[in-house]
């Protein structure tokens, strides 16, 4: 809901997908489970799950996670049977990984993720591996943080008869508390990213929280082919004596393609 400007704000279980260093900020006596579902244009679905935990006598935080892009089966057509052959096919991608992150000082943390990636199209498939590296630094003034992540560090993969390199991406951003009071807080975030196959991109966003219960978010993605305005709302509430939960919804305008809707749940226990 913040227009993708999250690399310097990720400090919960969803950090495994944004900046691995963020999971080191979770309380040592707590674990977190994150569930996320998004509906994209063209009847595409994107799902994520992540679990963060700690191990006794081993410093730092660990996480296991998975994400999948899937589509509804499509009718198979050929040049001789343009109305369909009676068969169907689908396509998708699955990535599963493990993350380790640690705070080296009270201000600096770093994390590393290893992913296994499976890509499929009809009866064809391909597997490969990638690494993500992230850092998060608390400046100490006005709640400012600086985050950096390099994602999809990997080798080339061969699919059908073509060989291509995994598109790694570099992100760097900052967040700062613009308003901070006893019952409300406003955080602004700015992020710059450099994909290898496109021009540089900028994401800006903000989050307003009231009594740490209600969260309103908004943002904008600049120089994207199919992203623009984003917004969202979230709620933080207890589910047991020691457990808390977050329910979030976000909307992203994908310009000519339509809109993306995302809903997520996060549990801390």
PDB file of C-alpha atoms in Angstrom, residues 17-229:
ATOM      1  CA  UNK A  17      10.620 -10.649   0.428  1.00  0.00           C
ATOM      2  CA  UNK A  18      11.861  -7.037   0.698  1.00  0.00           C
ATOM      3  CA  UNK A  19      14.991  -6.803   2.827  1.00  0.00           C
ATOM      4  CA  UNK A  20      16.262  -9.905   4.626  1.00  0.00           C
ATOM      5  CA  UNK A  21      17.939  -7.804   7.327  1.00  0.00           C
ATOM      6  CA  UNK A  22      14.533  -6.738   8.647  1.00  0.00           C
ATOM      7  CA  UNK A  23      13.705 -10.018  10.391  1.00  0.00           C
ATOM      8  CA  UNK A  24      16.568  -9.361  12.842  1.00  0.00           C
ATOM      9  CA  UNK A  25      14.373  -6.600  14.333  1.00  0.00           C
ATOM     10  CA  UNK A  26      11.722  -9.088  15.549  1.00  0.00           C
ATOM     11  CA  UNK A  27      11.787  -9.629  19.329  1.00  0.00           C
ATOM     12  CA  UNK A  28      14.011 -12.549  20.309  1.00  0.00           C
ATOM     13  CA  UNK A  29      11.213 -14.228  22.285  1.00  0.00           C
ATOM     14  CA  UNK A  30       8.683 -13.940  19.446  1.00  0.00           C
ATOM     15  CA  UNK A  31       7.895 -15.780  16.216  1.00  0.00           C
ATOM     16  CA  UNK A  32       5.901 -14.466  13.261  1.00  0.00           C
ATOM     17  CA  UNK A  33       3.788 -16.060  10.531  1.00  0.00           C
ATOM     18  CA  UNK A  34       2.820 -14.059   7.446  1.00  0.00           C
ATOM     19  CA  UNK A  35       0.189 -15.029   4.845  1.00  0.00           C
ATOM     20  CA  UNK A  36      -0.358 -12.958   1.719  1.00  0.00           C
ATOM     21  CA  UNK A  37      -2.622 -13.262  -1.327  1.00  0.00           C
ATOM     22  CA  UNK A  38      -2.842 -10.917  -4.320  1.00  0.00           C
ATOM     23  CA  UNK A  39      -5.118 -10.897  -7.351  1.00  0.00           C
ATOM     24  CA  UNK A  40      -3.369  -9.509 -10.417  1.00  0.00           C
ATOM     25  CA  UNK A  41      -4.784  -8.635 -13.841  1.00  0.00           C
ATOM     26  CA  UNK A  42      -5.231 -11.419 -16.422  1.00  0.00           C
ATOM     27  CA  UNK A  43      -6.544 -13.725 -13.671  1.00  0.00           C
ATOM     28  CA  UNK A  44      -3.112 -14.172 -12.122  1.00  0.00           C
ATOM     29  CA  UNK A  45      -2.702 -15.019  -8.442  1.00  0.00           C
ATOM     30  CA  UNK A  46       0.346 -14.335  -6.284  1.00  0.00           C
ATOM     31  CA  UNK A  47       0.668 -15.997  -2.877  1.00  0.00           C
ATOM     32  CA  UNK A  48       3.327 -15.698  -0.180  1.00  0.00           C
ATOM     33  CA  UNK A  49       3.928 -17.386   3.158  1.00  0.00           C
ATOM     34  CA  UNK A  50       6.764 -16.768   5.597  1.00  0.00           C
ATOM     35  CA  UNK A  51       7.632 -17.969   9.099  1.00  0.00           C
ATOM     36  CA  UNK A  52      10.290 -16.314  11.273  1.00  0.00           C
ATOM     37  CA  UNK A  53      11.673 -17.969  14.400  1.00  0.00           C
ATOM     38  CA  UNK A  54      14.657 -17.927  16.750  1.00  0.00           C
ATOM     39  CA  UNK A  55      16.891 -20.746  17.972  1.00  0.00           C
ATOM     40  CA  UNK A  56      18.322 -20.940  21.460  1.00  0.00           C
ATOM     41  CA  UNK A  57      22.068 -20.370  21.773  1.00  0.00           C
ATOM     42  CA  UNK A  58      22.271 -19.202  18.129  1.00  0.00           C
ATOM     43  CA  UNK A  59      22.152 -15.418  17.658  1.00  0.00           C
ATOM     44  CA  UNK A  60      19.954 -13.931  14.994  1.00  0.00           C
ATOM     45  CA  UNK A  61      16.665 -14.836  13.338  1.00  0.00           C
ATOM     46  CA  UNK A  62      15.786 -17.617  10.905  1.00  0.00           C
ATOM     47  CA  UNK A  63      12.976 -17.832   8.361  1.00  0.00           C
ATOM     48  CA  UNK A  64      11.472 -20.260   5.888  1.00  0.00           C
ATOM     49  CA  UNK A  65       9.242 -18.943   3.140  1.00  0.00           C
ATOM     50  CA  UNK A  66       7.637 -19.608  -0.224  1.00  0.00           C
ATOM     51  CA  UNK A  67       5.864 -17.635  -2.940  1.00  0.00           C
ATOM     52  CA  UNK A  68       3.974 -18.743  -6.019  1.00  0.00           C
ATOM     53  CA  UNK A  69       2.649 -17.092  -9.176  1.00  0.00           C
ATOM     54  CA  UNK A  70      -0.179 -19.094 -10.748  1.00  0.00           C
ATOM     55  CA  UNK A  71      -2.864 -18.786 -13.397  1.00  0.00           C
ATOM     56  CA  UNK A  72      -6.096 -20.510 -14.313  1.00  0.00           C
ATOM     57  CA  UNK A  73      -5.794 -23.255 -16.965  1.00  0.00           C
ATOM     58  CA  UNK A  74      -6.010 -21.944 -20.545  1.00  0.00           C
ATOM     59  CA  UNK A  75      -7.350 -23.651 -23.635  1.00  0.00           C
ATOM     60  CA  UNK A  76      -4.691 -25.030 -25.970  1.00  0.00           C
ATOM     61  CA  UNK A  77      -5.006 -23.772 -29.557  1.00  0.00           C
ATOM     62  CA  UNK A  78      -3.034 -24.449 -32.721  1.00  0.00           C
ATOM     63  CA  UNK A  79      -2.887 -23.027 -36.228  1.00  0.00           C
ATOM     64  CA  UNK A  80      -5.105 -25.885 -37.412  1.00  0.00           C
ATOM     65  CA  UNK A  81      -7.429 -25.825 -34.380  1.00  0.00           C
ATOM     66  CA  UNK A  82      -7.843 -22.125 -33.484  1.00  0.00           C
ATOM     67  CA  UNK A  83     -11.009 -22.881 -31.503  1.00  0.00           C
ATOM     68  CA  UNK A  84      -9.117 -25.229 -29.204  1.00  0.00           C
ATOM     69  CA  UNK A  85      -7.824 -28.775 -29.099  1.00  0.00           C
ATOM     70  CA  UNK A  86      -9.809 -29.760 -26.047  1.00  0.00           C
ATOM     71  CA  UNK A  87      -6.671 -29.706 -23.920  1.00  0.00           C
ATOM     72  CA  UNK A  88      -5.602 -27.120 -21.352  1.00  0.00           C
ATOM     73  CA  UNK A  89      -2.261 -25.863 -20.055  1.00  0.00           C
ATOM     74  CA  UNK A  90      -1.026 -23.554 -17.344  1.00  0.00           C
ATOM     75  CA  UNK A  91       2.100 -21.655 -16.364  1.00  0.00           C
ATOM     76  CA  UNK A  92       3.573 -20.487 -13.099  1.00  0.00           C
ATOM     77  CA  UNK A  93       6.536 -19.975 -10.845  1.00  0.00           C
ATOM     78  CA  UNK A  94       7.383 -21.216  -7.360  1.00  0.00           C
ATOM     79  CA  UNK A  95      10.203 -19.943  -5.136  1.00  0.00           C
ATOM     80  CA  UNK A  96      11.059 -21.419  -1.730  1.00  0.00           C
ATOM     81  CA  UNK A  97      13.885 -20.263   0.491  1.00  0.00           C
ATOM     82  CA  UNK A  98      15.563 -19.852   3.845  1.00  0.00           C
ATOM     83  CA  UNK A  99      16.765 -16.614   5.451  1.00  0.00           C
ATOM     84  CA  UNK A 100      19.195 -15.789   8.227  1.00  0.00           C
ATOM     85  CA  UNK A 101      19.625 -12.297   9.669  1.00  0.00           C
ATOM     86  CA  UNK A 102      21.471 -10.863  12.639  1.00  0.00           C
ATOM     87  CA  UNK A 103      21.868  -7.523  14.397  1.00  0.00           C
ATOM     88  CA  UNK A 104      25.573  -6.774  14.732  1.00  0.00           C
ATOM     89  CA  UNK A 105      24.974  -3.598  16.769  1.00  0.00           C
ATOM     90  CA  UNK A 106      21.887  -1.900  18.156  1.00  0.00           C
ATOM     91  CA  UNK A 107      21.698   0.054  14.891  1.00  0.00           C
ATOM     92  CA  UNK A 108      22.935  -2.264  12.131  1.00  0.00           C
ATOM     93  CA  UNK A 109      21.591  -5.606  10.897  1.00  0.00           C
ATOM     94  CA  UNK A 110      22.252  -7.741   7.833  1.00  0.00           C
ATOM     95  CA  UNK A 111      20.554 -10.746   6.279  1.00  0.00           C
ATOM     96  CA  UNK A 112      21.046 -13.375   3.582  1.00  0.00           C
ATOM     97  CA  UNK A 113      18.439 -15.432   1.705  1.00  0.00           C
ATOM     98  CA  UNK A 114      18.890 -18.526  -0.469  1.00  0.00           C
ATOM     99  CA  UNK A 115      16.067 -19.333  -2.906  1.00  0.00           C
ATOM    100  CA  UNK A 116      15.200 -22.336  -5.059  1.00  0.00           C
ATOM    101  CA  UNK A 117      13.146 -21.226  -8.080  1.00  0.00           C
ATOM    102  CA  UNK A 118      10.951 -23.488 -10.218  1.00  0.00           C
ATOM    103  CA  UNK A 119       9.410 -22.210 -13.460  1.00  0.00           C
ATOM    104  CA  UNK A 120       6.863 -24.151 -15.467  1.00  0.00           C
ATOM    105  CA  UNK A 121       5.005 -23.764 -18.765  1.00  0.00           C
ATOM    106  CA  UNK A 122       2.720 -26.602 -19.881  1.00  0.00           C
ATOM    107  CA  UNK A 123       4.908 -29.732 -19.686  1.00  0.00           C
ATOM    108  CA  UNK A 124       8.190 -27.783 -19.622  1.00  0.00           C
ATOM    109  CA  UNK A 125      10.000 -26.770 -16.430  1.00  0.00           C
ATOM    110  CA  UNK A 126      13.260 -25.279 -15.185  1.00  0.00           C
ATOM    111  CA  UNK A 127      14.941 -24.974 -11.767  1.00  0.00           C
ATOM    112  CA  UNK A 128      17.572 -22.551 -10.600  1.00  0.00           C
ATOM    113  CA  UNK A 129      18.887 -20.854  -7.448  1.00  0.00           C
ATOM    114  CA  UNK A 130      19.348 -17.264  -6.325  1.00  0.00           C
ATOM    115  CA  UNK A 131      20.613 -15.236  -3.356  1.00  0.00           C
ATOM    116  CA  UNK A 132      19.319 -12.054  -1.712  1.00  0.00           C
ATOM    117  CA  UNK A 133      21.447  -9.785   0.478  1.00  0.00           C
ATOM    118  CA  UNK A 134      20.114  -6.960   2.636  1.00  0.00           C
ATOM    119  CA  UNK A 135      21.224  -4.448   5.272  1.00  0.00           C
ATOM    120  CA  UNK A 136      19.287  -2.111   7.557  1.00  0.00           C
ATOM    121  CA  UNK A 137      20.790   0.789   9.516  1.00  0.00           C
ATOM    122  CA  UNK A 138      19.176   3.037  12.141  1.00  0.00           C
ATOM    123  CA  UNK A 139      20.612   6.519  11.758  1.00  0.00           C
ATOM    124  CA  UNK A 140      19.375   7.521  15.218  1.00  0.00           C
ATOM    125  CA  UNK A 141      17.805  10.878  14.310  1.00  0.00           C
ATOM    126  CA  UNK A 142      14.055  11.341  13.720  1.00  0.00           C
ATOM    127  CA  UNK A 143      13.621   7.584  13.506  1.00  0.00           C
ATOM    128  CA  UNK A 144      15.511   7.543  10.214  1.00  0.00           C
ATOM    129  CA  UNK A 145      16.504   4.193   8.706  1.00  0.00           C
ATOM    130  CA  UNK A 146      18.508   3.334   5.601  1.00  0.00           C
ATOM    131  CA  UNK A 147      17.915   0.028   3.862  1.00  0.00           C
ATOM    132  CA  UNK A 148      19.715  -1.690   0.996  1.00  0.00           C
ATOM    133  CA  UNK A 149      18.964  -4.947  -0.799  1.00  0.00           C
ATOM    134  CA  UNK A 150      20.409  -6.825  -3.757  1.00  0.00           C
ATOM    135  CA  UNK A 151      17.948  -9.489  -4.894  1.00  0.00           C
ATOM    136  CA  UNK A 152      18.003 -12.353  -7.398  1.00  0.00           C
ATOM    137  CA  UNK A 153      21.766 -12.825  -7.440  1.00  0.00           C
ATOM    138  CA  UNK A 154      22.093 -15.940  -9.566  1.00  0.00           C
ATOM    139  CA  UNK A 155      23.436 -17.606 -12.655  1.00  0.00           C
ATOM    140  CA  UNK A 156      21.869 -18.088 -16.067  1.00  0.00           C
ATOM    141  CA  UNK A 157      19.011 -20.500 -16.682  1.00  0.00           C
ATOM    142  CA  UNK A 158      18.041 -22.321 -19.842  1.00  0.00           C
ATOM    143  CA  UNK A 159      14.368 -22.524 -20.748  1.00  0.00           C
ATOM    144  CA  UNK A 160      13.348 -24.433 -23.890  1.00  0.00           C
ATOM    145  CA  UNK A 161      16.149 -23.324 -26.273  1.00  0.00           C
ATOM    146  CA  UNK A 162      16.987 -19.919 -24.801  1.00  0.00           C
ATOM    147  CA  UNK A 163      19.431 -19.018 -22.070  1.00  0.00           C
ATOM    148  CA  UNK A 164      18.943 -15.960 -19.866  1.00  0.00           C
ATOM    149  CA  UNK A 165      20.319 -14.515 -16.661  1.00  0.00           C
ATOM    150  CA  UNK A 166      18.070 -14.041 -13.646  1.00  0.00           C
ATOM    151  CA  UNK A 167      17.249 -10.299 -13.495  1.00  0.00           C
ATOM    152  CA  UNK A 168      18.960  -9.148 -10.302  1.00  0.00           C
ATOM    153  CA  UNK A 169      17.830  -5.833  -8.842  1.00  0.00           C
ATOM    154  CA  UNK A 170      19.432  -3.298  -6.514  1.00  0.00           C
ATOM    155  CA  UNK A 171      17.281  -1.311  -4.070  1.00  0.00           C
ATOM    156  CA  UNK A 172      18.234   1.421  -1.642  1.00  0.00           C
ATOM    157  CA  UNK A 173      15.914   3.581   0.399  1.00  0.00           C
ATOM    158  CA  UNK A 174      15.279   5.546   3.538  1.00  0.00           C
ATOM    159  CA  UNK A 175      12.401   6.071   5.945  1.00  0.00           C
ATOM    160  CA  UNK A 176      11.881   8.811   8.519  1.00  0.00           C
ATOM    161  CA  UNK A 177       9.300   9.606  11.198  1.00  0.00           C
ATOM    162  CA  UNK A 178       7.656  12.859  10.078  1.00  0.00           C
ATOM    163  CA  UNK A 179       5.263  12.946  13.042  1.00  0.00           C
ATOM    164  CA  UNK A 180       5.748  10.961  16.226  1.00  0.00           C
ATOM    165  CA  UNK A 181       3.484  11.378  19.239  1.00  0.00           C
ATOM    166  CA  UNK A 182       2.040   9.303  22.032  1.00  0.00           C
ATOM    167  CA  UNK A 183      -0.983   8.163  20.013  1.00  0.00           C
ATOM    168  CA  UNK A 184      -0.066   8.753  16.373  1.00  0.00           C
ATOM    169  CA  UNK A 185       2.849   8.426  13.978  1.00  0.00           C
ATOM    170  CA  UNK A 186       3.502   9.354  10.355  1.00  0.00           C
ATOM    171  CA  UNK A 187       6.384   7.707   8.498  1.00  0.00           C
ATOM    172  CA  UNK A 188       7.592   8.706   5.052  1.00  0.00           C
ATOM    173  CA  UNK A 189       9.641   6.407   2.812  1.00  0.00           C
ATOM    174  CA  UNK A 190      11.660   6.842  -0.373  1.00  0.00           C
ATOM    175  CA  UNK A 191      13.191   4.064  -2.461  1.00  0.00           C
ATOM    176  CA  UNK A 192      15.403   3.931  -5.554  1.00  0.00           C
ATOM    177  CA  UNK A 193      15.817   0.749  -7.590  1.00  0.00           C
ATOM    178  CA  UNK A 194      17.984  -0.190 -10.543  1.00  0.00           C
ATOM    179  CA  UNK A 195      16.803  -3.175 -12.623  1.00  0.00           C
ATOM    180  CA  UNK A 196      19.299  -4.559 -15.168  1.00  0.00           C
ATOM    181  CA  UNK A 197      16.887  -4.437 -18.109  1.00  0.00           C
ATOM    182  CA  UNK A 198      15.112  -1.126 -17.576  1.00  0.00           C
ATOM    183  CA  UNK A 199      15.589   2.467 -16.448  1.00  0.00           C
ATOM    184  CA  UNK A 200      15.871   3.473 -12.804  1.00  0.00           C
ATOM    185  CA  UNK A 201      12.698   3.566 -10.747  1.00  0.00           C
ATOM    186  CA  UNK A 202      11.555   5.563  -7.728  1.00  0.00           C
ATOM    187  CA  UNK A 203       8.979   4.627  -5.089  1.00  0.00           C
ATOM    188  CA  UNK A 204       7.602   6.995  -2.463  1.00  0.00           C
ATOM    189  CA  UNK A 205       5.107   6.221   0.271  1.00  0.00           C
ATOM    190  CA  UNK A 206       3.803   7.017   3.708  1.00  0.00           C
ATOM    191  CA  UNK A 207       2.145   5.275   6.637  1.00  0.00           C
ATOM    192  CA  UNK A 208      -0.023   6.923   9.297  1.00  0.00           C
ATOM    193  CA  UNK A 209      -0.740   4.953  12.471  1.00  0.00           C
ATOM    194  CA  UNK A 210      -3.268   5.794  15.176  1.00  0.00           C
ATOM    195  CA  UNK A 211      -2.836   4.231  18.625  1.00  0.00           C
ATOM    196  CA  UNK A 212      -0.844   1.408  16.960  1.00  0.00           C
ATOM    197  CA  UNK A 213      -4.214  -0.023  15.958  1.00  0.00           C
ATOM    198  CA  UNK A 214      -5.244   1.643  12.693  1.00  0.00           C
ATOM    199  CA  UNK A 215      -2.809   2.114   9.793  1.00  0.00           C
ATOM    200  CA  UNK A 216      -3.439   4.136   6.634  1.00  0.00           C
ATOM    201  CA  UNK A 217      -0.970   3.867   3.761  1.00  0.00           C
ATOM    202  CA  UNK A 218      -0.411   5.493   0.393  1.00  0.00           C
ATOM    203  CA  UNK A 219       2.286   5.756  -2.238  1.00  0.00           C
ATOM    204  CA  UNK A 220       3.277   6.160  -5.869  1.00  0.00           C
ATOM    205  CA  UNK A 221       5.603   4.249  -8.177  1.00  0.00           C
ATOM    206  CA  UNK A 222       7.460   6.442 -10.687  1.00  0.00           C
ATOM    207  CA  UNK A 223       8.799   5.297 -14.062  1.00  0.00           C
ATOM    208  CA  UNK A 224       7.029   1.936 -14.005  1.00  0.00           C
ATOM    209  CA  UNK A 225       5.340   0.551 -17.110  1.00  0.00           C
ATOM    210  CA  UNK A 226       2.292  -0.725 -15.253  1.00  0.00           C
ATOM    211  CA  UNK A 227       2.205   0.691 -11.718  1.00  0.00           C
ATOM    212  CA  UNK A 228       1.114   4.010 -10.276  1.00  0.00           C
ATOM    213  CA  UNK A 229      -0.968   5.023  -7.270  1.00  0.00           C
TER     214      UNK A 229
END
